[in-house]
CSV table of C-alpha atoms in Angstrom, one decimal:
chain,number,residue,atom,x,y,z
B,601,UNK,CA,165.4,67.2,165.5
B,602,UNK,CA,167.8,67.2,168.5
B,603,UNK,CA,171.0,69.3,168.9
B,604,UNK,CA,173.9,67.5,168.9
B,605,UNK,CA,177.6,68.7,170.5
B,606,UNK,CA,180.8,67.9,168.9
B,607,UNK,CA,183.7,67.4,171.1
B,608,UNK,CA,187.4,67.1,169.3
B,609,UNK,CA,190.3,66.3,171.9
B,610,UNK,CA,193.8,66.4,171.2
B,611,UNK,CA,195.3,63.0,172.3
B,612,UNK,CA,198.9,64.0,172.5
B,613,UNK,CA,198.0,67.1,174.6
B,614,UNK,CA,195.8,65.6,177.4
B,615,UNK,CA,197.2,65.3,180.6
B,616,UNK,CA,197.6,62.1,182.6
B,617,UNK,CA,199.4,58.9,182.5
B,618,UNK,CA,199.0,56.3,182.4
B,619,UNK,CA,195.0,56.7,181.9
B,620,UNK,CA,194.0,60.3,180.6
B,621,UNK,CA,189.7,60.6,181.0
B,622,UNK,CA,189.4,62.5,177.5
B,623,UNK,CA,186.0,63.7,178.2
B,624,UNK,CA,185.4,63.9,182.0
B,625,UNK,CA,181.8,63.2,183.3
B,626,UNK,CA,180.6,62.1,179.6
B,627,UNK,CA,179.5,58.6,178.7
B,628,UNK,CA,181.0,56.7,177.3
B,629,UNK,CA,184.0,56.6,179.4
B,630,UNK,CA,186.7,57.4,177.0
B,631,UNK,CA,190.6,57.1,178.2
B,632,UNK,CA,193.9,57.3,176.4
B,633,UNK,CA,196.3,54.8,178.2
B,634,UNK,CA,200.1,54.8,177.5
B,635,UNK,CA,202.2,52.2,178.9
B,636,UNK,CA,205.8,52.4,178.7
B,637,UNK,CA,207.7,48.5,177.8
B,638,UNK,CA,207.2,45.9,180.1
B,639,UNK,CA,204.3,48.0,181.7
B,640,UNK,CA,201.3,46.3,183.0
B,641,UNK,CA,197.8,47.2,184.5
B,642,UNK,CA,197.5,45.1,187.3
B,643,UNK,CA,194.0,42.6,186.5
B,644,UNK,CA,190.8,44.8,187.4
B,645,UNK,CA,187.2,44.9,186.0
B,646,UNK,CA,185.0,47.4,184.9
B,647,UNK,CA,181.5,46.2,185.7
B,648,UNK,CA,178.5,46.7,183.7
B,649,UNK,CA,180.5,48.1,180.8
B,650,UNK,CA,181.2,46.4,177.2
B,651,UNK,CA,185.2,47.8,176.7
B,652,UNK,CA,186.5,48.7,173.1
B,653,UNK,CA,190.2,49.0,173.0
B,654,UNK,CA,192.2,50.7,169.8
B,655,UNK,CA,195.8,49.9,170.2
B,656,UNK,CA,197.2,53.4,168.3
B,657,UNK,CA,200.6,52.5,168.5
B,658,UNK,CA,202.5,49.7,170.0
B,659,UNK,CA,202.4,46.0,171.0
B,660,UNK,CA,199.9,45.1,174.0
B,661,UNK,CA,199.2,41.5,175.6
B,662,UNK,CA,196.0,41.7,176.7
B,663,UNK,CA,194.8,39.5,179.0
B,664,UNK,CA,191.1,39.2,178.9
B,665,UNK,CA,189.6,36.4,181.8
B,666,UNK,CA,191.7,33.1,180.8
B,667,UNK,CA,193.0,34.3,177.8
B,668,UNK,CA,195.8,36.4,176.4
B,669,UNK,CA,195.3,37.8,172.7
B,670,UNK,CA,198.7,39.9,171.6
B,671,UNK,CA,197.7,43.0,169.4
B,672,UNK,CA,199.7,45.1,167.6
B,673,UNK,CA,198.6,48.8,165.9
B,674,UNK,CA,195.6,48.9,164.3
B,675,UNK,CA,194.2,46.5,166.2
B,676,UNK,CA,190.8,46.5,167.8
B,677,UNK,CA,189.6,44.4,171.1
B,678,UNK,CA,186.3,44.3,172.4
B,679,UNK,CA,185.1,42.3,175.5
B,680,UNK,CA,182.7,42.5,178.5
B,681,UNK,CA,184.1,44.4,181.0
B,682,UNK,CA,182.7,42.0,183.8
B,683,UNK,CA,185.7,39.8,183.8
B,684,UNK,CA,189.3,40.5,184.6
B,685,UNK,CA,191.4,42.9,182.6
B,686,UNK,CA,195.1,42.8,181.9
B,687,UNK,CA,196.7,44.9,179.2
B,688,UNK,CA,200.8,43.9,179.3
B,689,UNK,CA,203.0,46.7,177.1
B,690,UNK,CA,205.4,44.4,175.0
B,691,UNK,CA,206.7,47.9,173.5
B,692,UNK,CA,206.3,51.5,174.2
B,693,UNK,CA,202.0,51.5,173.0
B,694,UNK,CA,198.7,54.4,173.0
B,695,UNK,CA,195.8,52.7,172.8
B,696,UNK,CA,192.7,54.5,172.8
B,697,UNK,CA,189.9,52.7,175.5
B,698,UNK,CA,186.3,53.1,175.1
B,699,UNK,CA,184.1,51.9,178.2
B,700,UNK,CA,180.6,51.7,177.0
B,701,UNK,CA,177.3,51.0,179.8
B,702,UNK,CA,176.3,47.1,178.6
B,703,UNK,CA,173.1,47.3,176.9
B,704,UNK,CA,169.9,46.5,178.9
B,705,UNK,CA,169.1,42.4,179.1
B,706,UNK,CA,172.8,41.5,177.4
């Protein structure tokens, strides 16, 4: 059996805003992103990644290719990160982003 490593982070402690890289050089990518109201990140991809984002607190627009979907906290997004990303802060909002490597053949 393999040995696994357990790694507990502290979101309200790690530095950086508005994207904090919890666990530098680990897969998968995982960033805390705080956006203050009226916020945006300006449309961008992440290639060859499937994206999982927790909004923790806060209202987000996030605008996903051609469409916008409005979450609130609790909810949970996940797309291809192949197409153009915009998360919009309607309020102060922590969302929690997980940017997996797409699986082999889809």
């Amino acid at each position: 059996m393999g040995t696994t490593t357990t790694r507990t982070v502290d979101l309200s402690a790690v530095d950086g805003a508005p994207h904090a890289n919890l666990f530098p050089g680990s897969e998968p990518k995982t960033i805390r992103l705080t956006l203050a109201a009226g916020d945006r990140v300006d449309p961008h991809r992440h290639p060859g990644r499937q994206v999982v984002l927790y909004l923790l607190e806060g209202a987000v627009d996030l605008t996903v290719g051609d469409e916008t979907h409005s979450l609130r906290e609790g909810d949970v997004a996940r797309f291809d990160g192949d197409q153009d990303i915009s998360p919009h802060a309607t309020e102060r909002s922590t969302a929690l982003v997980v940017l997996a490597p797409a699986a082999e053949g889809g």
